Structure formats: C-alpha cells, structure tokens
Short mmCIF file of C-alpha atoms and ligand atoms in Angstrom, two decimals:
data_model
loop_
_atom_site.label_atom_id
_atom_site.label_comp_id
_atom_site.label_asym_id
_atom_site.label_seq_id
_atom_site.Cartn_x
_atom_site.Cartn_y
_atom_site.Cartn_z
CA MET A 1 0.00 0.00 0.00
CA PHE A 2 1.25 3.48 -0.86
CA ASN A 3 1.79 5.20 2.46
CA THR A 4 1.30 8.97 2.30
CA GLU A 5 1.49 9.28 6.05
CA ILE A 6 5.15 8.34 6.10
CA ILE A 7 5.88 11.10 3.57
CA VAL A 8 4.12 13.70 5.65
CA LYS A 9 5.91 12.54 8.76
CA SER A 10 9.39 12.57 7.21
CA LEU A 11 8.91 15.73 5.20
CA PRO A 12 10.32 18.15 7.81
CA MET A 13 13.48 16.05 8.09
CA LEU A 14 13.79 15.73 4.34
CA LEU A 15 13.40 19.49 3.89
CA GLN A 16 16.05 20.09 6.50
CA ALA A 17 18.43 17.78 4.67
CA SER A 18 17.61 19.43 1.38
CA VAL A 19 18.93 22.68 2.83
CA TRP A 20 22.30 20.91 3.04
CA THR A 21 21.93 19.74 -0.53
CA VAL A 22 21.38 23.33 -1.62
CA VAL A 23 24.24 24.62 0.51
CA TYR A 24 26.70 21.99 -0.70
CA SER A 25 25.82 22.29 -4.37
CA LEU A 26 25.62 26.09 -4.55
CA THR A 27 28.83 26.47 -2.53
CA SER A 28 30.65 24.14 -4.87
CA VAL A 29 29.29 25.95 -7.92
CA ALA A 30 30.42 29.29 -6.45
CA ILE A 31 33.92 27.98 -5.71
CA GLY A 32 33.95 26.08 -8.99
CA PHE A 33 33.08 29.29 -10.82
CA CYS A 34 36.15 31.02 -9.42
CA ILE A 35 38.36 28.03 -10.23
CA GLY A 36 36.78 27.76 -13.68
CA THR A 37 37.35 31.46 -14.40
CA LEU A 38 41.01 31.26 -13.44
CA MET A 39 41.53 28.03 -15.40
CA CYS A 40 39.76 29.49 -18.39
CA ALA A 41 41.89 32.64 -18.27
CA ALA A 42 45.02 30.50 -17.86
CA GLY A 43 43.98 28.31 -20.78
CA LEU A 44 43.61 31.35 -23.03
CA SER A 45 46.74 33.11 -21.77
CA SER A 46 50.03 33.39 -23.58
CA SER A 47 51.80 31.47 -20.81
CA ARG A 48 52.65 27.96 -21.92
CA LEU A 49 52.70 26.71 -18.32
CA GLY A 50 49.28 28.25 -17.67
CA ARG A 51 47.81 26.60 -20.73
CA GLY A 52 49.35 23.25 -19.79
CA VAL A 53 48.01 23.33 -16.23
CA ALA A 54 44.55 24.35 -17.44
CA ALA A 55 44.45 21.63 -20.10
CA PHE A 56 45.48 18.94 -17.63
CA TYR A 57 43.02 20.14 -15.00
CA VAL A 58 40.09 20.21 -17.39
CA SER A 59 40.81 16.84 -18.94
CA PHE A 60 41.39 15.15 -15.56
CA PHE A 61 38.24 16.36 -13.84
CA ARG A 62 36.08 15.81 -16.89
CA GLY A 63 37.58 12.42 -17.65
CA VAL A 64 37.29 10.75 -14.24
CA PRO A 65 33.84 9.90 -12.84
CA LEU A 66 32.79 12.20 -10.02
CA LEU A 67 32.04 9.22 -7.78
CA VAL A 68 35.62 8.00 -8.18
CA GLN A 69 36.94 11.51 -7.50
CA LEU A 70 34.91 11.62 -4.29
CA LEU A 71 36.21 8.23 -3.17
CA ILE A 72 39.79 9.21 -3.98
CA SER A 73 39.59 12.41 -1.95
CA TYR A 74 37.81 10.56 0.87
CA TYR A 75 40.55 7.95 1.19
CA CYS A 76 43.47 10.04 0.04
CA LEU A 77 43.28 13.21 2.10
CA PRO A 78 43.76 11.45 5.49
CA LEU A 79 46.71 9.55 4.01
CA ILE A 80 48.50 12.79 3.18
CA GLY A 81 47.71 14.10 6.64
CA LEU A 82 44.84 16.40 5.75
CA ASN A 83 42.14 15.77 8.32
CA VAL A 84 39.29 17.85 7.02
CA PRO A 85 35.65 16.97 7.68
CA SER A 86 34.24 14.76 4.95
CA SER A 87 31.70 17.44 4.01
CA VAL A 88 34.53 19.89 3.28
CA ALA A 89 36.42 17.32 1.23
CA ALA A 90 33.24 16.50 -0.66
CA VAL A 91 32.40 20.13 -1.45
CA GLY A 92 36.00 20.67 -2.53
CA THR A 93 35.80 17.75 -4.90
CA LEU A 94 32.47 18.89 -6.32
CA ALA A 95 33.93 22.36 -6.82
CA LEU A 96 37.00 21.05 -8.63
CA CYS A 97 34.81 18.91 -10.85
CA THR A 98 32.29 21.59 -11.76
CA GLY A 99 35.17 24.07 -12.17
CA ALA A 100 36.46 22.01 -15.08
CA TYR A 101 33.08 22.11 -16.80
CA ILE A 102 32.60 25.81 -16.06
CA ALA A 103 36.06 26.55 -17.49
CA GLU A 104 34.98 24.92 -20.74
CA ILE A 105 31.65 26.75 -20.76
CA LEU A 106 33.25 30.14 -20.09
CA ARG A 107 35.88 29.52 -22.75
CA GLY A 108 33.30 29.99 -25.47
CA GLY A 109 32.12 33.17 -23.78
CA PHE A 110 35.64 34.59 -23.46
CA LEU A 111 36.34 33.91 -27.11
CA GLY A 112 33.16 35.75 -28.08
CA ILE A 113 34.28 39.03 -26.50
CA PRO A 114 35.30 41.56 -29.19
CA PRO A 115 39.02 42.34 -28.65
CA GLY A 116 38.24 46.05 -28.99
CA LEU A 117 36.44 45.99 -25.63
CA ILE A 118 39.63 44.82 -23.95
CA GLU A 119 41.71 47.40 -25.81
CA ALA A 120 39.31 50.12 -24.68
CA ALA A 121 39.80 48.95 -21.09
CA ARG A 122 43.58 48.96 -21.47
CA MET A 123 43.47 52.50 -22.86
CA VAL A 124 41.73 53.80 -19.73
CA GLY A 125 44.32 52.14 -17.51
CA LEU A 126 42.49 49.09 -16.18
CA SER A 127 44.79 46.35 -14.91
CA ARG A 128 44.65 42.77 -16.18
CA ALA A 129 42.77 41.66 -13.05
CA GLN A 130 40.28 44.52 -13.37
CA ILE A 131 39.68 43.70 -17.02
CA LEU A 132 39.05 40.06 -16.06
CA THR A 133 36.57 40.81 -13.29
CA ARG A 134 34.83 43.89 -14.74
CA ILE A 135 34.73 43.18 -18.46
CA GLU A 136 35.55 39.61 -19.39
CA VAL A 137 33.72 37.67 -16.68
CA PRO A 138 30.48 39.69 -16.81
CA MET A 139 30.40 39.43 -20.58
CA ALA A 140 31.28 35.73 -20.68
CA VAL A 141 28.53 35.06 -18.12
CA ARG A 142 26.01 36.90 -20.28
CA PHE A 143 27.03 34.89 -23.33
CA THR A 144 26.87 31.55 -21.52
CA LEU A 145 24.17 31.96 -18.87
CA PRO A 146 21.91 29.09 -20.03
CA ALA A 147 24.83 26.65 -19.94
CA LEU A 148 25.92 27.91 -16.52
CA VAL A 149 22.41 27.49 -15.11
CA ASN A 150 22.30 24.00 -16.60
CA GLU A 151 25.63 23.18 -14.95
CA THR A 152 24.24 24.38 -11.61
CA THR A 153 21.24 22.05 -11.86
CA MET A 154 23.60 19.23 -12.80
CA MET A 155 25.55 19.90 -9.62
CA VAL A 156 22.40 19.82 -7.49
CA LYS A 157 21.78 16.34 -8.85
CA ALA A 158 25.45 15.32 -8.63
CA SER A 159 25.55 16.35 -4.97
CA SER A 160 23.52 13.21 -4.22
CA LEU A 161 26.74 11.27 -4.87
CA ILE A 162 28.41 12.67 -1.77
CA SER A 163 26.10 10.47 0.29
CA VAL A 164 28.55 7.62 -0.39
CA VAL A 165 31.29 9.33 1.60
CA GLY A 166 28.96 9.69 4.55
CA VAL A 167 27.94 13.31 4.19
CA LEU A 168 24.41 13.97 5.31
CA GLU A 169 22.28 15.54 2.63
CA LEU A 170 18.96 14.80 0.98
CA THR A 171 19.79 11.46 -0.62
CA ARG A 172 21.69 10.17 2.40
CA LEU A 173 18.84 11.06 4.73
CA ALA A 174 16.31 9.47 2.39
CA GLN A 175 18.39 6.27 2.46
CA ASN A 176 18.46 6.35 6.24
CA ILE A 177 14.71 6.82 6.55
CA ALA A 178 14.03 4.24 3.86
CA THR A 179 16.01 1.51 5.63
CA SER A 180 14.52 2.28 9.03
CA THR A 181 10.90 2.51 7.89
CA PHE A 182 10.93 -0.10 5.10
CA GLN A 183 9.03 2.39 2.91
CA PRO A 184 11.72 3.17 0.29
CA LEU A 185 9.40 4.00 -2.61
CA GLU A 186 7.52 6.76 -0.79
CA ILE A 187 10.65 8.30 0.64
CA TYR A 188 12.59 8.29 -2.63
CA LEU A 189 9.62 9.74 -4.47
CA ALA A 190 9.49 12.55 -1.94
CA ALA A 191 13.24 13.14 -2.25
CA GLY A 192 12.97 13.15 -6.03
CA ALA A 193 10.19 15.72 -5.87
CA ILE A 194 12.31 17.96 -3.67
CA TYR A 195 15.26 17.77 -6.15
CA PHE A 196 12.81 18.61 -8.90
CA VAL A 197 11.54 21.69 -7.06
CA ILE A 198 15.05 22.92 -6.24
CA ASN A 199 16.07 22.72 -9.88
CA ALA A 200 12.84 24.30 -11.06
CA VAL A 201 13.58 27.28 -8.80
CA ILE A 202 17.16 27.51 -10.12
CA SER A 203 15.98 27.37 -13.73
CA SER A 204 13.38 30.09 -13.15
CA ALA A 205 15.94 32.27 -11.42
CA GLY A 206 18.18 31.78 -14.45
CA THR A 207 15.40 32.79 -16.81
CA LEU A 208 14.74 35.86 -14.69
CA VAL A 209 18.37 36.97 -14.80
CA GLU A 210 18.51 36.26 -18.51
CA GLY A 211 15.54 38.57 -18.98
CA ARG A 212 17.33 41.32 -17.11
CA PHE A 213 20.42 40.89 -19.29
CA LYS A 214 18.22 41.01 -22.39
CA ALA A 215 16.83 44.35 -21.25
CA GLU A 216 20.37 45.78 -21.48
CA THR A 217 20.62 44.88 -25.13
CA ALA A 218 17.04 45.58 -26.15
CA ARG A 219 16.47 48.53 -28.39
CA MET B 1 61.03 73.62 -13.89
CA ALA B 2 63.02 73.78 -17.11
CA GLU B 3 59.84 72.49 -18.62
CA GLU B 4 57.91 75.63 -17.64
CA LYS B 5 60.39 78.04 -19.13
CA THR B 6 60.12 76.40 -22.54
CA PRO B 7 56.57 75.08 -22.63
CA ASN B 8 56.48 74.20 -26.30
CA SER B 9 59.92 72.76 -26.72
CA ARG B 10 58.95 69.15 -26.07
CA PRO B 11 56.41 67.50 -28.34
CA ILE B 12 53.67 65.45 -26.70
CA ILE B 13 54.23 62.67 -29.21
CA ASP B 14 57.60 62.05 -30.82
CA VAL B 15 57.81 59.15 -33.26
CA ARG B 16 61.30 58.39 -34.54
CA GLY B 17 62.06 55.94 -37.30
CA VAL B 18 59.26 53.56 -36.41
CA TRP B 19 58.85 50.32 -38.32
CA LYS B 20 56.09 47.80 -37.84
CA ARG B 21 56.12 44.33 -39.30
CA PHE B 22 53.43 41.67 -39.13
CA GLY B 23 55.47 38.58 -39.90
CA SER B 24 57.13 39.40 -43.18
CA ALA B 25 54.66 42.17 -44.08
CA GLU B 26 56.17 45.62 -43.58
CA VAL B 27 53.29 47.90 -42.67
CA LEU B 28 55.15 50.95 -41.31
CA LYS B 29 58.47 51.70 -42.94
CA GLY B 30 60.29 54.37 -41.00
CA ILE B 31 57.75 56.85 -39.66
CA ASP B 32 58.94 60.12 -38.15
CA LEU B 33 56.46 62.57 -36.74
CA GLN B 34 55.96 64.98 -33.91
CA ILE B 35 52.79 66.31 -32.40
CA LYS B 36 53.02 69.43 -30.29
CA LYS B 37 50.68 70.62 -27.58
CA SER B 38 47.28 71.85 -28.82
CA GLU B 39 48.00 70.76 -32.37
CA VAL B 40 45.49 68.86 -34.44
CA THR B 41 47.09 66.37 -36.83
CA CYS B 42 44.92 64.63 -39.38
CA ILE B 43 46.22 61.46 -40.98
CA ILE B 44 44.83 60.52 -44.36
CA GLY B 45 45.69 57.82 -46.85
CA PRO B 46 44.37 54.87 -48.82
CA SER B 47 42.94 51.79 -47.17
CA GLY B 48 45.66 49.46 -45.93
CA SER B 49 48.34 52.15 -45.97
CA GLY B 50 49.03 51.75 -42.24
CA LYS B 51 47.09 54.61 -40.64
CA SER B 52 45.43 52.52 -37.93
CA THR B 53 48.63 50.62 -37.30
CA LEU B 54 50.48 53.89 -36.71
CA LEU B 55 47.87 55.14 -34.27
CA ARG B 56 47.78 51.78 -32.49
CA CYS B 57 51.56 51.83 -32.16
CA ILE B 58 51.39 55.30 -30.59
CA ALA B 59 48.85 53.88 -28.10
CA PHE B 60 50.96 50.71 -27.72
CA LEU B 61 48.01 48.57 -28.69
CA GLU B 62 50.58 47.18 -31.14
CA GLU B 63 54.24 46.73 -30.30
CA TYR B 64 56.33 48.60 -32.86
CA SER B 65 59.14 46.53 -34.33
CA GLU B 66 61.80 49.19 -34.55
CA GLY B 67 62.39 52.83 -33.72
CA GLU B 68 61.26 54.88 -30.77
CA ILE B 69 58.05 56.51 -29.63
CA TYR B 70 58.22 59.09 -26.87
CA ILE B 71 55.18 60.32 -25.01
CA GLU B 72 55.93 63.59 -23.27
CA GLY B 73 59.58 62.66 -23.26
CA GLU B 74 59.21 59.10 -21.98
CA LEU B 75 60.00 56.11 -24.18
CA LEU B 76 56.85 54.04 -24.70
CA GLY B 77 56.82 50.30 -24.11
CA PHE B 78 60.53 49.62 -23.94
CA SER B 79 63.63 50.43 -21.98
CA LEU B 80 66.92 50.91 -23.78
CA GLU B 81 69.76 48.84 -22.43
CA ASN B 82 73.27 48.58 -23.84
CA GLY B 83 72.28 48.80 -27.46
CA GLY B 84 69.12 46.69 -27.20
CA ARG B 85 65.61 47.31 -26.05
CA ARG B 86 63.55 45.40 -23.56
CA ARG B 87 59.77 45.28 -23.24
CA VAL B 88 58.72 46.87 -19.96
CA SER B 89 55.89 45.62 -17.74
CA ASP B 90 52.23 46.26 -18.55
CA ALA B 91 52.01 48.52 -15.50
CA GLU B 92 54.91 50.61 -16.83
CA VAL B 93 53.24 50.84 -20.25
CA ASP B 94 50.05 51.98 -18.53
CA ARG B 95 52.01 54.61 -16.63
CA VAL B 96 53.68 56.10 -19.72
CA ARG B 97 50.46 56.23 -21.74
CA ARG B 98 48.19 57.33 -18.88
CA ASN B 99 47.67 60.68 -20.62
CA VAL B 100 46.77 59.19 -24.00
CA GLY B 101 43.09 58.82 -24.86
CA PHE B 102 41.87 56.60 -27.69
CA VAL B 103 38.61 56.72 -29.63
CA PHE B 104 37.83 53.68 -31.73
CA GLN B 105 36.10 53.30 -35.06
CA GLN B 106 33.81 50.66 -33.53
CA PHE B 107 33.20 52.72 -30.32
CA ASN B 108 34.03 49.70 -28.13
CA LEU B 109 31.68 50.66 -25.33
CA TRP B 110 31.15 47.94 -22.75
CA PRO B 111 27.66 46.66 -23.55
CA HIS B 112 26.83 45.52 -20.02
CA MET B 113 27.24 48.99 -18.55
CA SER B 114 25.14 52.12 -18.94
CA ALA B 115 26.62 55.20 -20.60
CA LEU B 116 27.33 56.62 -17.15
CA GLU B 117 29.05 53.45 -15.94
CA ASN B 118 31.14 53.28 -19.11
CA VAL B 119 32.57 56.67 -18.22
CA ALA B 120 32.62 56.37 -14.42
CA MET B 121 34.03 52.85 -14.01
CA PRO B 122 37.57 53.68 -15.24
CA LEU B 123 37.63 56.76 -13.01
CA LYS B 124 36.87 54.56 -10.00
CA LEU B 125 39.19 51.71 -10.91
CA SER B 126 42.23 53.29 -12.44
CA ARG B 127 42.07 56.74 -10.85
CA GLY B 128 40.76 55.51 -7.51
CA MET B 129 38.08 58.18 -7.48
CA PRO B 130 35.25 57.76 -4.92
CA ARG B 131 31.98 56.54 -6.39
CA GLU B 132 30.06 59.79 -5.99
CA GLU B 133 32.79 61.92 -7.48
CA ALA B 134 33.28 59.55 -10.41
CA ALA B 135 29.57 59.65 -11.16
CA ARG B 136 29.51 63.43 -10.97
CA ARG B 137 32.50 63.72 -13.29
CA ALA B 138 31.05 61.16 -15.70
CA ARG B 139 27.78 63.06 -15.83
CA ALA B 140 29.63 66.29 -16.57
CA MET B 141 31.55 64.60 -19.40
CA LEU B 142 28.38 63.19 -20.92
CA GLU B 143 26.79 66.63 -20.75
CA LYS B 144 29.81 68.04 -22.52
CA VAL B 145 29.23 65.73 -25.49
CA GLY B 146 25.50 66.50 -25.45
CA LEU B 147 24.30 63.31 -23.76
CA GLY B 148 23.30 64.60 -20.34
CA HIS B 149 19.81 63.18 -20.93
CA ARG B 150 20.99 59.65 -21.83
CA THR B 151 23.26 58.74 -18.92
CA GLN B 152 21.25 55.65 -17.91
CA ALA B 153 20.95 54.21 -21.43
CA TYR B 154 22.86 51.07 -22.38
CA PRO B 155 25.02 51.26 -25.52
CA SER B 156 22.55 49.16 -27.53
CA GLN B 157 19.86 51.73 -26.79
CA LEU B 158 21.93 54.54 -28.30
CA SER B 159 22.47 55.55 -31.92
CA GLY B 160 25.94 55.14 -33.42
CA GLY B 161 26.62 58.85 -33.12
CA GLN B 162 25.57 58.81 -29.47
CA GLN B 163 27.70 55.74 -28.76
CA GLN B 164 30.73 57.41 -30.28
CA ARG B 165 30.13 60.50 -28.18
CA VAL B 166 30.05 58.28 -25.07
CA GLY B 167 33.34 56.83 -26.32
CA ILE B 168 34.77 60.33 -26.52
CA ALA B 169 33.42 61.21 -23.06
CA ARG B 170 34.99 58.04 -21.63
CA ALA B 171 38.40 59.00 -23.00
CA LEU B 172 38.03 62.67 -22.02
CA ALA B 173 37.09 61.84 -18.44
CA MET B 174 40.63 60.57 -17.87
CA GLU B 175 41.91 64.09 -18.66
CA PRO B 176 44.26 63.00 -21.43
CA HIS B 177 46.94 65.29 -22.78
CA ILE B 178 46.36 63.89 -26.26
CA MET B 179 43.42 62.18 -27.91
CA LEU B 180 43.90 59.66 -30.72
CA PHE B 181 40.93 59.06 -33.03
CA ASP B 182 40.91 56.12 -35.45
CA GLU B 183 38.27 56.88 -38.07
CA PRO B 184 35.75 57.96 -35.43
CA THR B 185 32.96 58.51 -37.95
CA SER B 186 33.55 55.70 -40.44
CA ALA B 187 31.08 53.31 -38.80
CA LEU B 188 28.32 55.92 -38.67
CA ASP B 189 25.33 56.54 -40.89
CA PRO B 190 26.03 59.70 -42.90
CA GLU B 191 23.46 61.79 -41.03
CA LEU B 192 25.16 61.01 -37.69
CA VAL B 193 28.68 62.02 -38.74
CA GLY B 194 28.08 65.72 -38.12
CA GLU B 195 27.31 65.45 -34.40
CA VAL B 196 30.55 63.58 -33.71
CA LEU B 197 32.66 65.93 -35.82
CA GLN B 198 31.11 68.87 -33.98
CA VAL B 199 32.22 67.45 -30.62
CA MET B 200 35.73 67.01 -32.06
CA ARG B 201 35.75 70.56 -33.41
CA ASP B 202 34.79 71.86 -29.96
CA LEU B 203 37.61 69.85 -28.41
CA ALA B 204 40.12 71.23 -30.91
CA SER B 205 39.03 74.78 -30.23
CA GLU B 206 39.48 74.19 -26.49
CA GLY B 207 43.11 73.37 -27.24
CA MET B 208 43.03 69.57 -26.98
CA THR B 209 45.97 67.93 -28.72
CA MET B 210 44.57 65.49 -31.27
CA ALA B 211 45.69 62.98 -33.87
CA VAL B 212 42.84 61.97 -36.13
CA VAL B 213 42.83 59.26 -38.76
CA THR B 214 39.97 60.24 -41.01
CA HIS B 215 38.41 60.13 -44.42
CA GLU B 216 36.57 63.39 -43.69
CA MET B 217 38.61 65.76 -45.84
CA GLY B 218 36.35 68.69 -44.98
CA PHE B 219 37.11 68.23 -41.28
CA ALA B 220 40.82 67.89 -41.98
CA ALA B 221 40.83 71.03 -44.14
CA GLN B 222 39.01 73.11 -41.52
CA VAL B 223 40.41 71.82 -38.23
CA ALA B 224 43.88 70.37 -38.82
CA ASP B 225 47.09 72.24 -38.20
CA THR B 226 48.97 69.48 -39.98
CA VAL B 227 47.75 66.95 -42.51
CA MET B 228 49.81 63.82 -43.12
CA PHE B 229 49.33 61.58 -46.11
CA ILE B 230 50.42 58.01 -45.45
CA ASP B 231 51.01 55.68 -48.35
CA HIS B 232 52.47 52.19 -48.19
CA GLY B 233 53.75 52.70 -44.67
CA ILE B 234 55.56 56.00 -45.13
CA ILE B 235 54.53 59.61 -44.70
CA ALA B 236 54.47 60.62 -48.34
CA ALA B 237 53.34 64.18 -47.75
CA SER B 238 52.89 66.42 -44.75
CA GLY B 239 52.10 70.04 -44.12
CA SER B 240 49.31 72.54 -43.55
CA PRO B 241 45.93 71.64 -45.10
CA ASN B 242 46.62 74.16 -47.84
CA GLU B 243 50.01 72.66 -48.63
CA VAL B 244 48.72 69.11 -48.70
CA PHE B 245 45.36 69.61 -50.38
CA ARG B 246 46.35 72.24 -52.95
CA GLU B 247 50.07 72.63 -53.42
CA ASN B 248 51.67 69.24 -52.94
CA GLN B 249 52.38 67.56 -56.26
CA ASN B 250 53.01 64.00 -54.98
CA SER B 251 51.27 61.94 -57.64
CA ARG B 252 49.93 59.32 -55.23
CA LEU B 253 48.43 62.08 -53.10
CA ARG B 254 46.86 63.78 -56.13
CA GLN B 255 45.41 60.46 -57.22
CA PHE B 256 44.07 59.77 -53.72
CA LEU B 257 42.41 63.19 -53.48
CA GLN B 258 41.06 62.88 -57.03
CA ASN B 259 39.42 59.56 -56.13
CA TYR B 260 37.99 61.09 -53.00
CA PHE B 261 36.48 64.05 -54.81
CA GLU B 262 35.03 61.88 -57.53
CA ARG B 263 33.39 59.64 -54.96
CA ASN B 264 31.95 62.57 -53.06
CA VAL B 265 30.84 64.92 -55.80
CA PHE B 266 27.18 64.56 -56.71
CA TRP B 267 26.57 67.82 -58.53
CA GLN B 268 28.90 69.20 -61.15
CA GLY B 269 28.73 73.00 -61.17
CA SER B 270 29.08 75.04 -64.37
CA GLU B 271 32.78 75.66 -63.56
CA GLY B 272 33.25 71.90 -63.55
CA ALA B 273 35.16 72.06 -60.27
CA ALA B 274 34.26 69.79 -57.39
CA ALA B 275 34.58 71.23 -53.93
CA PRO B 276 35.92 69.14 -51.06
N1 ATP C 1 47.28 42.25 -36.75
C1 ATP C 1 47.68 42.24 -38.04
N2 ATP C 1 48.27 41.15 -38.56
C2 ATP C 1 48.67 41.14 -39.84
N3 ATP C 1 48.51 42.17 -40.70
C3 ATP C 1 47.93 43.28 -40.23
C4 ATP C 1 47.47 43.37 -38.89
N4 ATP C 1 46.94 44.60 -38.71
C5 ATP C 1 47.06 45.23 -39.90
N5 ATP C 1 47.65 44.45 -40.81
C6 ATP C 1 47.94 44.83 -42.19
O1 ATP C 1 48.61 46.05 -42.19
C7 ATP C 1 48.20 46.85 -43.28
C8 ATP C 1 47.80 48.20 -42.79
O2 ATP C 1 46.65 48.07 -41.99
P1 ATP C 1 45.95 49.31 -41.31
O3 ATP C 1 44.78 48.78 -40.57
O4 ATP C 1 46.94 50.07 -40.52
O5 ATP C 1 45.48 50.15 -42.54
P2 ATP C 1 44.63 51.48 -42.58
O6 ATP C 1 45.47 52.49 -43.27
O7 ATP C 1 44.14 51.82 -41.23
O8 ATP C 1 43.43 51.10 -43.54
P3 ATP C 1 41.87 51.45 -43.44
O9 ATP C 1 41.68 52.79 -44.06
O10 ATP C 1 41.22 50.38 -44.25
O11 ATP C 1 41.48 51.41 -42.01
C9 ATP C 1 47.10 46.10 -43.99
O12 ATP C 1 47.64 45.51 -45.13
C10 ATP C 1 46.69 45.06 -43.00
O13 ATP C 1 46.28 43.89 -43.66
MG1 MG C 2 42.21 51.83 -40.28
#
C-alpha cells in the first residue's frame, strides 16, 4: 500500500536535509566558478605553463567519474595528513569537478568578446585583473548563462553522490529513513520531488536573470 | 622647472624611425612625426596604408618593431639597455600612456554597462576616485558631449553617433593630454557624422591635442594644423591643409584626393570644379 502518512511525517526532516543539498551544491558551484574562471583565463593566456596546467586540469576532472573523484579524496586526504571533515572534502571535490566544466563553458564566452572591448579597457588604464573581473567575466557570463544554469542544476543532482562518503544531505537522509521505515518508494519519491523543485527554482531564477540581461541589449 | 620656461619645446608625441612588421609584411616603414601641444594632426591615406597601425603603435596597442616613440619625453613600451631594447611591464606601459586617450572606429563601449558606468568605471578603478565623485565627473563629461539626458541608457539603446560620443566622453574623463581618433565617424550613418565631428571641433578649439585618422577631408581642411598623407607605410606628404590639399604635387596624393572628390561629388557646377 502506498503510504502517504510516512511522507508527511518525514517531510520536515527531508526538507532540512535538502537545505544541506542546496548549501553543498551552490557552494561548490560558487567555488567552482572562481576556479573555472582562473583556469579558463590561464587556458587562453600566452603562458605555456598556464595553458598546460589548465588543459590537464580540465581533462582530468572531466575524464574521471565524479564518484571516483569523491572516493579518492575521501581515502586520500587522510593519508597525506589532511584531516578535514568529509563534508569539506566533498564540497572541494564537487567544486573542482564543476570548475572544469565551467572553465569549458566560459571559454566559449571569453572567445566571443570583441578584442576592442579589452583594448578600450587597457586604454583607460584598467589592470589585467580589473579587465578580467569587470569586463571579461560579466560578458562571458552573459554569453553563456543558459549553460551555466544548466551546470548548476547538474551539480544539485550530482551532490547526491556525496552520500557515499557519509555526508548527510537529501539522498543520504532518504536512504536512512528508507532503511529504518521499510518504505523506500515513498521516501525516494518525496526526495525526487524535492530535487525537482530545487532545480525548477534555479531554472526560473536563471530565466529571470537572462531577462534582465536582455533588457540591457534591447532597443 | 626647465619644462615651464620652454613650454612648447617638447612635443607630446615624438615618433622616430618607427617600423612595424606583421610577420614578413612591412606595414610601417620608417615613420617620423611629432605632435606638439594643442595641435590637431589629421592622418589621411588609402585603405591598408598603415594609418590605424600607426595610431595603435602610438597607443601601444601594437608593439612597434623598430624605432622609438616618446610620449611627453618618456620612451613608450621599452627600456633601452646597452644597445638593445627590452619590453617593460604592462604597468609601466600603462604609466607612460596614462595621458593618451583613444577613440575607436567601432566605439568599443562595454555593452553591459550604462553610458554613465562606461565613463565612471575607469575613473573609479584606475584613478581611484570615490563613487560619488566619479559619477559626478562622468555626468559632466556626458553633458559636454551633449548626452546629459541619456546617462542611464545602455550602448545598444543609443544611436551610433551617441555611442561614439560616449566613447569620446569616456576617453576625455581621464583628462588625457592627447586624444587619438581612429576613423571615429567611419562606422556611422552619414546623417550622424556631423554630431561627432562637432564634438571634435569643440575639443580642438578648447586646445586639446589630437591625432585623427579620417576620411573626412572637410574636417581635416578646416580643423587640422597638420595633414599627413600616409602611403604604403611612409609619410608621403605632410604640411598645412593648404600645402597638402592644394600645393603638394606627390602623384599618389593627387590620385588619392582625385578619387575622394570623384566619390563625393554629386553635382557638377558650371565651372566643372568639385569642392571638397
Ligand atoms: N594584426 C595584423 N596582422 C597582420 N597584418 C595586419 C594586422 N593589422 C594590420 N595588418 C595589415 O597592415 C596593413 C595596414 O593596416 P591598417 O589597418 O593600418 O590600414 P589602414 O590604413 O588603417 O586602412 P583602413 O583605411 O582600411 O582602415 C594592412 O595591409 C593590413 O592587412
Ligand atoms: Mg584603419
């Protein structure tokens, strides 16, 4: 029998855990965005070392499954004497992984910036760092917003993988409740619905921001 | 102090024997020119002759291959060391050209910022001006170019002529000692050219030092102190507008002006003479 009562009863706990899901995934996207920006800039720079590092970083984190990356960091960090909480290690790994994808997304945006806009910035004395943060990043984000929003929703879903390294978030809690109540179907359906709502909110927020950007370029 | 006794002795721009090569292509082949304070120099010449390249070298948007460019007495982009030259840091380049303003053919406004922000942002970031003061100064500059009513508009909401005037305001706000213009009206619809040229005329009459690459011979004839004709990477003729437009007998120059007049004449008077 489908048991709605169990859903109602576990909902407060599930919602609480989903806050962690949101925190972990958005934090890793934020950190990953910074890493991705730097890697993207390095990949497009004239420095051979910079380009090499960026190319290796992107191909490693895109080529190895996230689950394996999580397990490696979980078992590896203590070995090299880094005793960070597993949630920190997990967020770090998520950030490194999404950073590689974001670097690739932003790359297209960076390449689409007319060189004259950079020259204009140089002629009014902006430094390299100021040009990156005030001209290149804002423009690249405008060019690539749909892909960046998509990457964010992918990370919300991918954050469910960190349950395997013992970090409490929505999927992990759902597993716990499911095994203790023997009502897995109801609980996982509820968890799935919550993921769906989170991503629907993120997508709408993306559409909203896109609309605001469009207003800048509308005649 | 020596500087004050002889205010006009040192040119603002001093270009000496400058060559520019792109790979094996020689685009500038030994350019010498000087621009003194408050002078307006117009640079004319056929397409591909190297006009933009020269201006971009003076702004160090291109590294010149050979020769020297001095801005108010300071060597631009390089330091001379025992016979050779070494590229200096970006920060040092920025320092030497801090008083050089550049206006681009394609305007190059930042599309994600309003007209006001386009002008105010550099004041805040590279001059370290407080927000309020930068905004006030930016507004004053936009008023100066006749755009006091459009400060909140984004570039895409402005006409080409208005965008170019924002571009001029952005450069002017930095209080440059010289303004470089690379075909500032070439991307504009014909009916919008006048408003931009008017702003430039006003600047010239206020004593701004200017170097203008242009195809607007009327502007050059009226405003320039010196007109330079560049052909195949050399200055083939140079002098007052009268000397260059009427007296100089360089055959390439005559041909160039002839082509220009033929393109621009639409009514042949009874005398048969086309006016510039
Ligand atoms: N970055 C570059 N790499 C290679 N060649 C270049 C580059 N920039 C300019 N050139 C070449 O240098 C020559 C001069 O170009 P430049 O843009 O200075 O001409 P111009 O006189 O400004 O012409 P126009 O009136 O068409 O603007 C051209 O033959 C051009 O192809
Ligand atoms: Mg040109």
